[in-house]
Short mmCIF file of C-alpha atoms in Angstrom, two decimals:
data_model
loop_
_atom_site.label_atom_id
_atom_site.label_comp_id
_atom_site.label_asym_id
_atom_site.label_seq_id
_atom_site.Cartn_x
_atom_site.Cartn_y
_atom_site.Cartn_z
CA UNK A 1 0.20 30.08 -53.07
CA UNK A 2 3.87 30.95 -53.51
CA UNK A 3 6.62 28.53 -54.43
CA UNK A 4 8.16 28.93 -50.87
CA UNK A 5 4.83 28.29 -49.18
CA UNK A 6 4.38 25.22 -51.43
CA UNK A 7 7.88 24.03 -50.49
CA UNK A 8 7.13 24.62 -46.79
CA UNK A 9 4.03 22.47 -47.21
CA UNK A 10 6.21 19.87 -48.74
CA UNK A 11 8.55 20.06 -45.81
CA UNK A 12 5.60 19.85 -43.35
CA UNK A 13 4.42 16.72 -45.25
CA UNK A 14 7.89 15.18 -45.33
CA UNK A 15 8.37 16.04 -41.59
CA UNK A 16 5.08 14.36 -40.72
CA UNK A 17 5.98 11.29 -42.72
CA UNK A 18 9.37 11.20 -41.01
CA UNK A 19 7.67 11.46 -37.57
CA UNK A 20 5.33 8.66 -38.56
CA UNK A 21 8.36 6.52 -39.40
CA UNK A 22 10.14 7.49 -36.26
CA UNK A 23 6.99 6.36 -34.49
CA UNK A 24 7.21 3.09 -36.27
CA UNK A 25 10.82 2.70 -35.23
CA UNK A 26 9.82 3.25 -31.63
CA UNK A 27 7.16 0.65 -32.00
CA UNK A 28 9.56 -1.84 -33.57
CA UNK A 29 12.12 -1.08 -30.86
CA UNK A 30 9.42 -1.73 -28.27
CA UNK A 31 8.49 -4.97 -29.98
CA UNK A 32 12.18 -5.93 -30.10
CA UNK A 33 12.40 -5.19 -26.39
CA UNK A 34 9.35 -7.34 -25.61
CA UNK A 35 10.68 -10.06 -27.95
CA UNK A 36 13.93 -9.99 -25.92
CA UNK A 37 12.04 -10.14 -22.61
CA UNK A 38 9.92 -13.11 -23.94
CA UNK A 39 13.12 -14.81 -25.01
CA UNK A 40 14.65 -14.30 -21.64
CA UNK A 41 11.50 -15.53 -19.89
CA UNK A 42 11.48 -18.55 -22.05
CA UNK A 43 15.13 -19.21 -21.26
CA UNK A 44 14.31 -18.75 -17.60
CA UNK A 45 11.30 -21.16 -17.80
CA UNK A 46 13.34 -23.63 -19.59
CA UNK A 47 16.12 -23.24 -17.03
CA UNK A 48 13.58 -23.68 -14.22
CA UNK A 49 12.25 -26.69 -16.00
CA UNK A 50 15.50 -28.62 -16.04
CA UNK A 51 16.24 -27.55 -12.50
CA UNK A 52 12.68 -28.64 -11.55
CA UNK A 53 13.23 -32.00 -13.31
CA UNK A 54 16.41 -32.47 -11.12
CA UNK A 55 14.58 -31.36 -7.90
CA UNK A 56 11.77 -33.80 -8.64
CA UNK A 57 14.16 -36.54 -9.29
CA UNK A 58 15.95 -35.74 -6.02
CA UNK A 59 12.52 -35.83 -4.27
CA UNK A 60 11.43 -39.00 -5.95
CA UNK A 61 14.84 -40.58 -5.18
CA UNK A 62 14.54 -39.61 -1.56
CA UNK A 63 11.00 -40.96 -1.47
CA UNK A 64 12.16 -44.30 -2.95
CA UNK A 65 14.94 -44.25 -0.45
CA UNK A 66 12.39 -43.63 2.28
CA UNK A 67 10.09 -46.33 0.92
CA UNK A 68 13.10 -48.77 1.02
CA UNK A 69 13.84 -47.69 4.54
CA UNK A 70 10.26 -47.81 5.66
CA UNK A 71 9.95 -51.24 3.96
CA UNK A 72 12.82 -52.46 6.16
CA UNK A 73 10.98 -51.14 9.25
CA UNK A 74 7.71 -52.63 8.13
CA UNK A 75 9.51 -55.94 7.57
CA UNK A 76 10.95 -55.70 11.03
CA UNK A 77 7.37 -55.05 12.49
CA UNK A 78 5.99 -57.84 10.45
CA UNK A 79 8.73 -60.25 11.41
CA UNK A 80 8.02 -59.54 15.07
CA UNK A 81 4.29 -60.10 14.41
CA UNK A 82 5.00 -63.24 12.43
CA UNK A 83 6.92 -64.65 15.23
CA UNK A 84 3.71 -65.07 17.29
CA UNK A 85 1.11 -65.39 14.57
CA UNK A 86 -0.20 -69.05 14.51
CA UNK A 87 -0.25 -69.06 10.70
CA UNK A 88 0.09 -66.82 7.63
CA UNK A 89 1.94 -63.57 7.52
CA UNK A 90 1.27 -60.10 8.86
CA UNK A 91 1.20 -57.33 6.34
CA UNK A 92 2.32 -53.80 7.22
CA UNK A 93 2.28 -51.52 4.30
CA UNK A 94 2.99 -47.86 4.44
CA UNK A 95 2.71 -45.16 1.78
CA UNK A 96 2.97 -41.42 1.74
CA UNK A 97 1.56 -39.35 -1.19
CA UNK A 98 3.02 -36.13 -2.49
CA UNK A 99 0.88 -34.01 -0.11
CA UNK A 100 2.40 -36.03 2.83
CA UNK A 101 -0.73 -37.94 3.54
CA UNK A 102 0.31 -41.20 5.05
CA UNK A 103 -1.54 -44.38 4.66
CA UNK A 104 -1.10 -47.62 6.56
CA UNK A 105 -2.50 -51.03 5.67
CA UNK A 106 -2.38 -53.52 8.43
CA UNK A 107 -3.67 -57.04 7.50
CA UNK A 108 -3.17 -60.71 7.60
CA UNK A 109 -2.01 -62.68 4.60
CA UNK A 110 -3.24 -66.32 4.56
CA UNK A 111 -2.70 -68.67 1.64
CA UNK A 112 -1.65 -65.68 -0.57
CA UNK A 113 -4.67 -63.52 0.19
CA UNK A 114 -4.32 -60.57 2.33
CA UNK A 115 -7.29 -59.61 4.61
CA UNK A 116 -7.30 -56.02 5.98
CA UNK A 117 -7.61 -55.82 9.77
CA UNK A 118 -11.25 -54.72 9.60
CA UNK A 119 -12.04 -57.74 7.41
CA UNK A 120 -10.73 -60.26 9.84
CA UNK A 121 -13.16 -62.63 11.44
CA UNK A 122 -13.90 -62.32 15.11
CA UNK A 123 -11.53 -65.18 16.04
CA UNK A 124 -8.77 -63.95 13.64
CA UNK A 125 -9.23 -60.47 15.01
CA UNK A 126 -8.59 -61.64 18.66
CA UNK A 127 -5.42 -63.58 17.63
CA UNK A 128 -4.22 -60.65 15.54
CA UNK A 129 -4.99 -58.19 18.41
CA UNK A 130 -2.94 -60.30 20.89
CA UNK A 131 -0.01 -60.50 18.47
CA UNK A 132 -0.31 -56.85 17.48
CA UNK A 133 -0.14 -56.03 21.26
CA UNK A 134 3.09 -57.81 21.31
CA UNK A 135 4.39 -55.80 18.36
CA UNK A 136 3.15 -52.64 20.05
CA UNK A 137 5.41 -53.46 22.93
CA UNK A 138 2.80 -54.59 25.48
CA UNK A 139 4.39 -56.59 28.30
CA UNK A 140 1.01 -57.86 29.50
CA UNK A 141 -1.00 -59.44 26.66
CA UNK A 142 -4.60 -60.17 27.20
CA UNK A 143 -6.34 -62.39 24.70
CA UNK A 144 -10.15 -62.59 24.65
CA UNK A 145 -10.24 -65.92 22.98
CA UNK A 146 -13.97 -66.72 23.10
CA UNK A 147 -14.21 -66.57 19.39
CA UNK A 148 -11.11 -68.71 18.67
CA UNK A 149 -11.71 -72.27 17.76
CA UNK A 150 -9.68 -74.94 19.44
CA UNK A 151 -7.08 -75.33 16.69
CA UNK A 152 -6.44 -71.59 16.54
CA UNK A 153 -6.36 -71.27 20.31
CA UNK A 154 -3.80 -73.98 20.58
CA UNK A 155 -1.64 -72.44 17.87
CA UNK A 156 -1.90 -69.06 19.51
CA UNK A 157 -1.04 -70.45 22.96
CA UNK A 158 2.01 -72.20 21.45
CA UNK A 159 3.24 -69.00 19.87
CA UNK A 160 2.52 -66.84 23.01
CA UNK A 161 4.05 -69.47 25.30
CA UNK A 162 7.53 -68.50 24.07
CA UNK A 163 7.16 -64.82 24.69
CA UNK A 164 8.94 -63.28 27.63
CA UNK A 165 5.73 -61.46 28.54
CA UNK A 166 2.77 -62.07 30.82
CA UNK A 167 -0.09 -63.53 28.92
CA UNK A 168 -3.60 -63.67 30.15
CA UNK A 169 -6.02 -65.77 28.01
CA UNK A 170 -9.76 -65.89 28.63
CA UNK A 171 -11.94 -68.49 26.98
CA UNK A 172 -15.30 -70.11 27.69
CA UNK A 173 -14.63 -73.11 25.58
CA UNK A 174 -13.47 -76.46 27.12
CA UNK A 175 -9.90 -77.01 26.44
CA UNK A 176 -9.34 -80.31 24.69
CA UNK A 177 -5.69 -80.06 23.79
CA UNK A 178 -2.69 -80.14 25.88
CA UNK A 179 -1.95 -76.76 27.19
CA UNK A 180 1.57 -75.63 26.19
CA UNK A 181 3.78 -74.83 29.05
CA UNK A 182 4.22 -72.63 30.88
CA UNK A 183 0.44 -71.77 30.58
CA UNK A 184 -1.64 -72.63 33.58
CA UNK A 185 -5.33 -73.04 33.30
CA UNK A 186 -7.49 -71.56 36.03
CA UNK A 187 -11.09 -72.51 36.18
CA UNK A 188 -13.41 -69.61 37.29
CA UNK B 1 4.90 -59.31 35.98
CA UNK B 2 1.57 -59.12 37.93
CA UNK B 3 1.54 -61.73 40.66
CA UNK B 4 -1.61 -60.94 42.49
CA UNK B 5 -4.94 -59.34 42.02
CA UNK B 6 -7.32 -57.97 44.61
CA UNK B 7 -10.63 -56.32 43.72
CA UNK B 8 -13.59 -55.06 45.63
CA UNK B 9 -16.98 -54.58 43.98
CA UNK B 10 -15.42 -54.68 40.54
CA UNK B 11 -18.41 -55.52 38.34
CA UNK B 12 -19.84 -57.11 41.49
CA UNK B 13 -16.70 -59.29 42.07
CA UNK B 14 -14.46 -59.41 45.10
CA UNK B 15 -11.23 -61.15 43.97
CA UNK B 16 -8.11 -61.80 45.89
CA UNK B 17 -5.84 -64.33 44.12
CA UNK B 18 -2.45 -64.92 42.58
CA UNK B 19 -1.93 -64.70 38.82
CA UNK B 20 0.48 -66.86 37.00
CA UNK B 21 2.85 -65.47 34.37
CA UNK B 22 0.93 -67.20 31.61
CA UNK B 23 -2.72 -68.16 32.55
CA UNK B 24 -5.79 -69.29 30.80
CA UNK B 25 -8.98 -68.32 32.53
CA UNK B 26 -11.55 -70.84 31.63
CA UNK B 27 -15.13 -70.72 32.59
CA UNK B 28 -18.69 -70.08 31.48
CA UNK B 29 -19.87 -66.74 30.43
CA UNK B 30 -20.33 -64.22 33.22
CA UNK B 31 -17.93 -66.19 35.41
CA UNK B 32 -15.48 -63.29 35.69
CA UNK B 33 -12.73 -64.15 33.24
CA UNK B 34 -12.85 -60.87 31.43
CA UNK B 35 -13.49 -59.03 34.63
CA UNK B 36 -10.13 -60.10 35.96
CA UNK B 37 -8.40 -58.75 32.78
CA UNK B 38 -10.45 -55.57 33.08
CA UNK B 39 -9.55 -55.12 36.78
CA UNK B 40 -5.84 -55.60 35.97
CA UNK B 41 -6.10 -53.01 33.22
CA UNK B 42 -8.08 -50.63 35.46
CA UNK B 43 -5.55 -50.84 38.21
CA UNK B 44 -2.67 -49.97 35.88
CA UNK B 45 -4.28 -47.74 33.32
CA UNK B 46 -7.10 -46.18 35.20
CA UNK B 47 -9.61 -47.11 32.52
CA UNK B 48 -10.88 -50.32 31.09
CA UNK B 49 -9.75 -51.20 27.59
CA UNK B 50 -11.42 -53.94 25.53
CA UNK B 51 -14.84 -52.66 26.70
CA UNK B 52 -17.33 -50.05 25.82
CA UNK B 53 -16.79 -48.01 28.92
CA UNK B 54 -15.43 -44.55 28.58
CA UNK B 55 -12.21 -43.42 30.06
CA UNK B 56 -13.64 -41.00 32.68
CA UNK B 57 -14.11 -42.42 36.20
CA UNK B 58 -17.90 -41.33 36.13
CA UNK B 59 -18.34 -43.11 32.81
CA UNK B 60 -16.75 -46.24 34.21
CA UNK B 61 -18.98 -46.16 37.32
CA UNK B 62 -22.03 -45.61 35.17
CA UNK B 63 -21.04 -48.44 32.81
CA UNK B 64 -20.59 -50.87 35.73
CA UNK B 65 -23.76 -49.64 37.44
CA UNK B 66 -22.09 -48.96 40.76
CA UNK B 67 -20.86 -46.05 42.82
CA UNK B 68 -17.54 -47.56 43.78
CA UNK B 69 -14.93 -49.91 42.32
CA UNK B 70 -11.40 -50.70 43.31
CA UNK B 71 -8.67 -52.93 41.98
CA UNK B 72 -5.06 -53.64 43.08
CA UNK B 73 -2.31 -55.59 41.41
CA UNK B 74 0.92 -56.66 42.88
CA UNK B 75 4.03 -56.41 40.83
CA UNK B 76 7.43 -57.39 42.13
CA UNK B 77 5.86 -57.38 45.61
CA UNK B 78 4.49 -53.91 45.47
CA UNK B 79 0.74 -53.51 45.39
CA UNK B 80 -0.70 -50.79 43.16
CA UNK B 81 -4.30 -50.06 44.00
CA UNK B 82 -6.84 -47.70 42.33
CA UNK B 83 -10.27 -46.80 43.53
CA UNK B 84 -12.99 -44.58 42.20
CA UNK B 85 -16.21 -43.74 43.94
CA UNK B 86 -19.08 -41.30 43.84
CA UNK B 87 -20.22 -39.70 47.06
CA UNK B 88 -23.81 -38.80 48.01
CA UNK B 89 -23.50 -35.42 46.30
CA UNK B 90 -22.67 -37.25 43.07
CA UNK B 91 -19.01 -36.18 43.05
CA UNK B 92 -16.68 -38.88 41.67
CA UNK B 93 -13.23 -39.18 43.22
CA UNK B 94 -10.15 -41.20 42.48
CA UNK B 95 -7.76 -42.58 45.03
CA UNK B 96 -4.31 -44.20 44.16
CA UNK B 97 -2.50 -46.29 46.60
CA UNK B 98 0.88 -47.93 46.72
CA UNK B 99 0.99 -50.79 49.29
CA UNK B 100 -2.28 -49.40 50.54
CA UNK B 101 -0.89 -45.93 51.06
CA UNK B 102 -2.21 -42.97 49.23
CA UNK B 103 -0.03 -41.80 46.49
CA UNK B 104 -0.13 -39.03 43.90
CA UNK B 105 -0.52 -39.81 40.19
CA UNK B 106 3.18 -38.96 39.60
CA UNK B 107 4.40 -41.08 42.38
CA UNK B 108 2.08 -44.02 41.30
CA UNK B 109 3.42 -43.67 37.80
CA UNK B 110 7.04 -43.53 38.85
CA UNK B 111 6.58 -46.55 41.11
CA UNK B 112 4.97 -48.53 38.25
CA UNK B 113 7.99 -47.54 36.18
CA UNK B 114 10.35 -48.96 38.77
CA UNK B 115 8.67 -52.27 38.83
CA UNK B 116 9.01 -52.74 35.07
CA UNK B 117 6.34 -50.45 33.68
CA UNK B 118 3.60 -52.81 32.97
CA UNK B 119 2.10 -52.08 29.62
CA UNK B 120 -1.25 -53.19 28.46
CA UNK B 121 -1.94 -52.22 24.90
CA UNK B 122 -5.62 -51.52 23.92
CA UNK B 123 -5.27 -52.73 20.24
CA UNK B 124 -8.72 -51.59 19.28
CA UNK B 125 -7.73 -48.12 20.37
CA UNK B 126 -4.62 -48.37 18.34
CA UNK B 127 -6.51 -49.50 15.19
CA UNK B 128 -8.98 -46.75 15.61
CA UNK B 129 -6.26 -44.08 15.30
CA UNK B 130 -5.65 -42.36 11.99
CA UNK B 131 -3.10 -44.09 9.71
CA UNK B 132 -0.68 -41.25 10.39
CA UNK B 133 -0.80 -41.85 14.18
CA UNK B 134 -0.46 -45.65 13.65
CA UNK B 135 2.61 -44.93 11.58
CA UNK B 136 3.92 -42.59 14.26
CA UNK B 137 3.35 -45.21 17.01
CA UNK B 138 5.05 -47.96 15.00
CA UNK B 139 7.97 -45.80 14.13
CA UNK B 140 8.31 -44.84 17.80
CA UNK B 141 8.44 -48.61 18.67
CA UNK B 142 10.73 -49.37 15.66
CA UNK B 143 13.01 -46.38 15.35
CA UNK B 144 14.60 -45.91 12.09
CA UNK B 145 17.46 -43.49 12.44
CA UNK B 146 18.01 -42.89 8.69
CA UNK B 147 14.42 -41.91 8.25
CA UNK B 148 14.69 -38.48 9.76
CA UNK B 149 17.59 -37.72 7.50
CA UNK B 150 15.63 -39.07 4.51
CA UNK B 151 12.59 -37.14 5.62
CA UNK B 152 14.72 -33.94 5.80
CA UNK B 153 16.04 -34.84 2.30
CA UNK B 154 12.51 -35.19 0.95
CA UNK B 155 11.38 -32.01 2.66
CA UNK B 156 14.29 -30.00 1.21
CA UNK B 157 13.51 -31.54 -2.26
CA UNK B 158 9.82 -30.69 -1.88
CA UNK B 159 10.68 -27.04 -0.90
CA UNK B 160 12.94 -26.85 -3.99
CA UNK B 161 10.22 -28.33 -6.19
CA UNK B 162 7.59 -25.84 -4.86
CA UNK B 163 9.97 -22.86 -5.14
CA UNK B 164 11.14 -23.80 -8.66
CA UNK B 165 7.45 -24.51 -9.72
CA UNK B 166 6.53 -21.08 -8.54
CA UNK B 167 9.47 -19.55 -10.39
CA UNK B 168 8.56 -21.56 -13.51
CA UNK B 169 4.89 -20.37 -13.17
CA UNK B 170 6.12 -16.80 -12.79
CA UNK B 171 8.14 -17.17 -16.01
CA UNK B 172 5.10 -18.71 -17.82
CA UNK B 173 2.96 -15.78 -16.65
CA UNK B 174 5.55 -13.28 -17.89
CA UNK B 175 5.67 -15.04 -21.22
CA UNK B 176 1.84 -14.95 -21.48
CA UNK B 177 1.67 -11.24 -20.35
CA UNK B 178 4.47 -10.25 -22.77
CA UNK B 179 2.97 -12.29 -25.58
CA UNK B 180 -0.33 -10.61 -25.03
CA UNK B 181 1.35 -7.19 -25.03
CA UNK B 182 3.14 -8.07 -28.12
CA UNK B 183 -0.03 -9.27 -29.90
CA UNK B 184 -1.75 -6.06 -28.99
CA UNK B 185 0.78 -3.96 -30.82
CA UNK B 186 0.24 -3.54 -34.58
CA UNK B 187 3.69 -4.15 -36.21
CA UNK B 188 4.69 -1.59 -38.73
CA UNK B 189 5.83 -2.82 -42.19
CA UNK B 190 9.59 -3.20 -42.70
CA UNK B 191 12.57 -3.54 -40.53
CA UNK B 192 14.13 -0.90 -38.26
CA UNK B 193 17.07 -0.59 -40.67
CA UNK B 194 14.71 -0.10 -43.60
CA UNK B 195 12.73 2.46 -41.84
CA UNK B 196 15.83 4.31 -40.64
CA UNK B 197 16.97 4.38 -44.21
CA UNK B 198 13.64 5.89 -45.22
CA UNK B 199 13.97 8.44 -42.44
CA UNK B 200 17.40 9.34 -43.72
CA UNK B 201 15.91 9.65 -47.22
CA UNK B 202 13.22 12.00 -45.78
CA UNK B 203 15.90 13.93 -44.03
CA UNK B 204 17.78 14.46 -47.28
CA UNK B 205 14.57 15.51 -49.06
CA UNK B 206 13.78 17.96 -46.41
CA UNK B 207 17.28 19.35 -46.43
CA UNK B 208 17.06 19.65 -50.20
CA UNK B 209 13.70 21.47 -50.06
CA UNK B 210 14.99 23.67 -47.31
CA UNK B 211 18.08 24.54 -49.47
CA UNK B 212 15.64 25.25 -52.34
CA UNK B 213 13.66 27.56 -50.10
CA UNK B 214 16.79 29.25 -48.96
CA UNK B 215 17.99 29.81 -52.55
CA UNK B 216 14.45 31.04 -53.48
CA UNK B 217 14.42 33.45 -50.55
CA UNK B 218 17.84 34.74 -51.70
CA UNK B 219 16.59 35.17 -55.20
CA UNK B 220 13.36 36.64 -53.98
CA UNK B 221 15.29 39.18 -51.94
CA UNK B 222 17.46 39.93 -54.95
CA UNK B 223 14.37 40.38 -57.13
CA UNK B 224 12.71 42.58 -54.59
CA UNK B 225 15.91 44.73 -54.30
CA UNK B 226 15.99 45.04 -58.11
CA UNK B 227 12.33 46.06 -58.22
CA UNK B 228 12.92 48.51 -55.36
CA UNK B 229 15.89 50.01 -57.10
CA UNK B 230 13.88 50.29 -60.27
CA UNK B 231 11.02 51.78 -58.38
CA UNK B 232 13.32 54.35 -56.76
CA UNK B 233 14.90 55.12 -60.15
CA UNK B 234 11.61 55.55 -61.75
CA UNK B 235 10.37 57.76 -58.87
CA UNK B 236 13.54 59.77 -59.25
CA UNK B 237 13.11 60.14 -62.97
CA UNK B 238 9.38 60.98 -62.66
CA UNK B 239 10.27 63.70 -60.12
CA UNK B 240 12.99 64.98 -62.33
CA UNK B 241 10.59 65.00 -65.38
CA UNK B 242 7.89 66.58 -63.34
CA UNK B 243 10.35 69.25 -62.26
CA UNK B 244 11.48 69.91 -65.81
CA UNK B 245 7.80 69.89 -67.04
CA UNK B 246 7.07 72.54 -64.54
CA UNK B 247 10.03 74.66 -65.71
CA UNK B 248 9.06 74.15 -69.37
CA UNK B 249 5.48 74.92 -68.67
CA UNK B 250 6.56 77.96 -66.76
CA UNK B 251 8.68 79.08 -69.75
CA UNK B 252 5.80 78.53 -72.14
CA UNK B 253 3.46 80.45 -69.87
CA UNK B 254 5.97 83.30 -69.75
CA UNK B 255 6.28 83.25 -73.58
CA UNK B 256 2.59 83.04 -74.11
CA UNK B 257 1.86 85.69 -71.72
CA UNK B 258 4.12 87.94 -73.67
CA UNK B 259 1.64 87.59 -76.67
CA UNK B 260 -1.19 88.80 -74.67
CA UNK B 261 -2.32 92.54 -75.47
CA UNK B 262 -1.04 95.10 -73.14
CA UNK B 263 -4.31 96.84 -72.91
CA UNK B 264 -7.09 95.21 -71.26
CA UNK B 265 -8.96 93.27 -73.94
CA UNK B 266 -11.58 90.93 -73.10
CA UNK B 267 -11.39 87.95 -75.36
CA UNK B 268 -14.66 86.48 -74.85
CA UNK B 269 -15.82 85.28 -78.22
CA UNK B 270 -14.03 83.58 -81.15
CA UNK B 271 -14.36 86.61 -83.09
CA UNK B 272 -12.40 88.50 -80.38
CA UNK B 273 -9.65 85.90 -80.58
CA UNK B 274 -9.58 85.82 -84.44
CA UNK B 275 -9.12 89.56 -84.45
CA UNK B 276 -6.53 89.29 -81.83
CA UNK B 277 -4.66 86.57 -83.76
CA UNK B 278 -4.90 88.55 -86.91
CA UNK B 279 -3.40 91.46 -85.08
CA UNK B 280 -0.58 89.26 -83.86
CA UNK B 281 0.22 87.29 -86.97
CA UNK B 282 3.28 85.15 -86.55
CA UNK B 283 5.01 86.61 -89.34
CA UNK B 284 7.17 88.76 -87.12
CA UNK B 285 10.53 87.35 -86.41
CA UNK B 286 10.00 87.56 -82.71
CA UNK B 287 6.75 85.61 -82.96
CA UNK B 288 8.34 82.95 -85.07
CA UNK B 289 11.22 82.63 -82.49
CA UNK B 290 8.78 82.25 -79.58
CA UNK B 291 6.87 79.58 -81.55
CA UNK B 292 10.06 77.64 -82.14
CA UNK B 293 10.91 77.83 -78.38
CA UNK B 294 7.44 76.73 -77.23
CA UNK B 295 7.54 73.91 -79.74
CA UNK B 296 10.89 72.79 -78.41
CA UNK B 297 9.63 72.99 -74.86
CA UNK B 298 6.53 70.94 -75.74
CA UNK B 299 8.68 68.30 -77.40
CA UNK B 300 10.77 68.18 -74.14
CA UNK B 301 7.58 67.87 -72.04
CA UNK B 302 6.33 65.12 -74.33
CA UNK B 303 9.64 63.32 -73.86
CA UNK B 304 9.31 63.64 -70.10
CA UNK B 305 6.08 61.57 -70.18
CA UNK B 306 6.57 58.07 -68.73
CA UNK B 307 6.68 55.17 -71.19
CA UNK B 308 3.21 54.23 -70.32
CA UNK B 309 2.90 51.59 -73.06
CA UNK B 310 6.04 49.75 -72.15
CA UNK B 311 5.06 49.67 -68.56
CA UNK B 312 1.67 48.36 -69.50
CA UNK B 313 3.17 45.64 -71.51
CA UNK B 314 5.55 44.73 -68.68
CA UNK B 315 2.66 44.42 -66.26
CA UNK B 316 0.76 42.41 -68.75
CA UNK B 317 3.68 40.02 -69.17
CA UNK B 318 4.24 39.78 -65.45
CA UNK B 319 0.57 39.03 -64.99
CA UNK B 320 0.82 36.14 -67.63
CA UNK B 321 3.88 34.72 -65.82
CA UNK B 322 1.99 34.84 -62.56
CA UNK B 323 -0.80 32.80 -63.97
CA UNK B 324 1.48 30.15 -65.35
CA UNK B 325 3.53 30.01 -62.16
CA UNK B 326 0.36 29.74 -60.15
CA UNK B 327 -0.72 26.87 -62.51
CA UNK B 328 2.57 25.08 -61.97
CA UNK B 329 2.37 25.57 -58.17
CA UNK B 330 -1.16 24.00 -58.24
CA UNK B 331 0.32 21.04 -60.06
CA UNK B 332 3.15 20.76 -57.52
CA UNK B 333 0.56 20.85 -54.72
CA UNK B 334 -1.45 18.22 -56.32
CA UNK B 335 1.59 16.05 -56.78
CA UNK B 336 2.72 16.53 -53.25
CA UNK B 337 -0.64 15.73 -51.92
CA UNK B 338 -0.67 12.51 -53.86
CA UNK B 339 2.51 11.62 -52.01
CA UNK B 340 4.77 12.18 -55.01
CA UNK B 341 7.55 14.06 -53.20
CA UNK B 342 10.36 12.82 -55.43
CA UNK B 343 8.80 11.72 -58.67
CA UNK B 344 9.94 12.80 -62.05
CA UNK B 345 6.80 14.89 -62.59
CA UNK B 346 7.35 16.97 -59.49
CA UNK B 347 11.04 17.49 -60.43
CA UNK B 348 10.03 18.65 -64.01
CA UNK B 349 7.33 20.95 -62.46
CA UNK B 350 9.71 22.39 -60.03
CA UNK B 351 12.30 23.07 -62.82
CA UNK B 352 9.58 24.70 -64.97
CA UNK B 353 8.58 26.78 -61.99
CA UNK B 354 12.15 28.07 -61.62
CA UNK B 355 11.99 29.63 -65.15
CA UNK B 356 9.39 32.08 -63.85
CA UNK B 357 11.20 33.05 -60.66
CA UNK B 358 12.28 36.59 -60.75
CA UNK B 359 9.67 37.46 -63.29
CA UNK B 360 6.36 36.91 -61.73
#
């Protein structure tokens, strides 16, 4: 092999090494590009995170605001109900979860214990129904009072007597108390 | 306010009586207390709440076990009557009346509105609704003007949260994808600057070797030109010598031919030649002259012979140089193959190789 051939071989070897290094540079440049993109994506994510926190805060604040506003409405409803309930307090509780599902608790609080509507006794249920009808804007209130004891019937009549609504009460029990005016008893 | 009720065949009762504003119907079971309430509700609503009857007229007739019921209530002096009945063919019909005159459902409803829109609420029906509907009903009754604004605020914030969460998820996905791509790439050793410095170094080496090749090629061309010149000179000298040899040999032949006997003598044996030579002894001045001429010519011819020994020596020397040169080249190849492009050994080998350039 001649000297020139040898040197040409050396050039071929060196050129190949150079090409390999150039390929390495390309890989490093590509990695650098990917790193920049990752960095940008991380910045984007962090940016979105802070914006998200703000948006969630806005949403939660609005929810609290709504809860407060709803609470006022619920208080107004309960107040109307309480005006005719013979004892205890009506409970109207409203909640809405993140998915928009709304839940409503309607119950009767007596001596610090709240009984949901479905858990009310027969007599309590009839009183509650009559008063709830009042809340629901009925102008003719019908009370099926067969399950009301005398005391509760009297209290209910007293409360309903003041309403500017027509009230029809049905009971099979003898009435032993003085019927509050303007109620009129009709024997059937 | 309902002031009067009139029924016919309503759960078997025919009623026609006034109703106080606030009344307690008191009586034994099955005395008709609830029937009055149901009849009032039926007249106004068209169905019977607080009972297990359905809302369809046919269901009501079936529940009451009759083919005809009617009920009418008087409100502010106007009587509103409703009747449902089933004919012989089984068809159920409804008839509405205002002051005993037939009326359409719309007129009936409008007329009820004009007298104060009596409203009987079926609480059990309300409570059987979904919580969402209960809320809607209550908020319809207790309107909260700021709620719609707050709901819009919540809705906007939720949309923002949803949109930003998607964007954030997108950024997370991008990070994951790019990180996976990055991890899949084998990172070369060194930095870009270091590698580029190495590339520059290789460029310099390549340029250096190329320059060496260029110089070698020039030297090789010069060497070949010298050899070619020498070859041409040698050929020219050889040709000249050959020409001169031919001339000298021609002259010798001419002289020698002059020694041949004129007569035709056949010199076949040594004895013939001996006798001939005795006859032509070189003692004559002419002969002696010819001998000197021939001797001179032969000397010239001998001088015209190429310096064979010297050429043989040159070739031998050249052959030796070639062997050494090849050995050095073999060493250079080995060094290059081992990645020793710039080591001292290679530099020394190249310098040694240069000594033989132009010789081998």
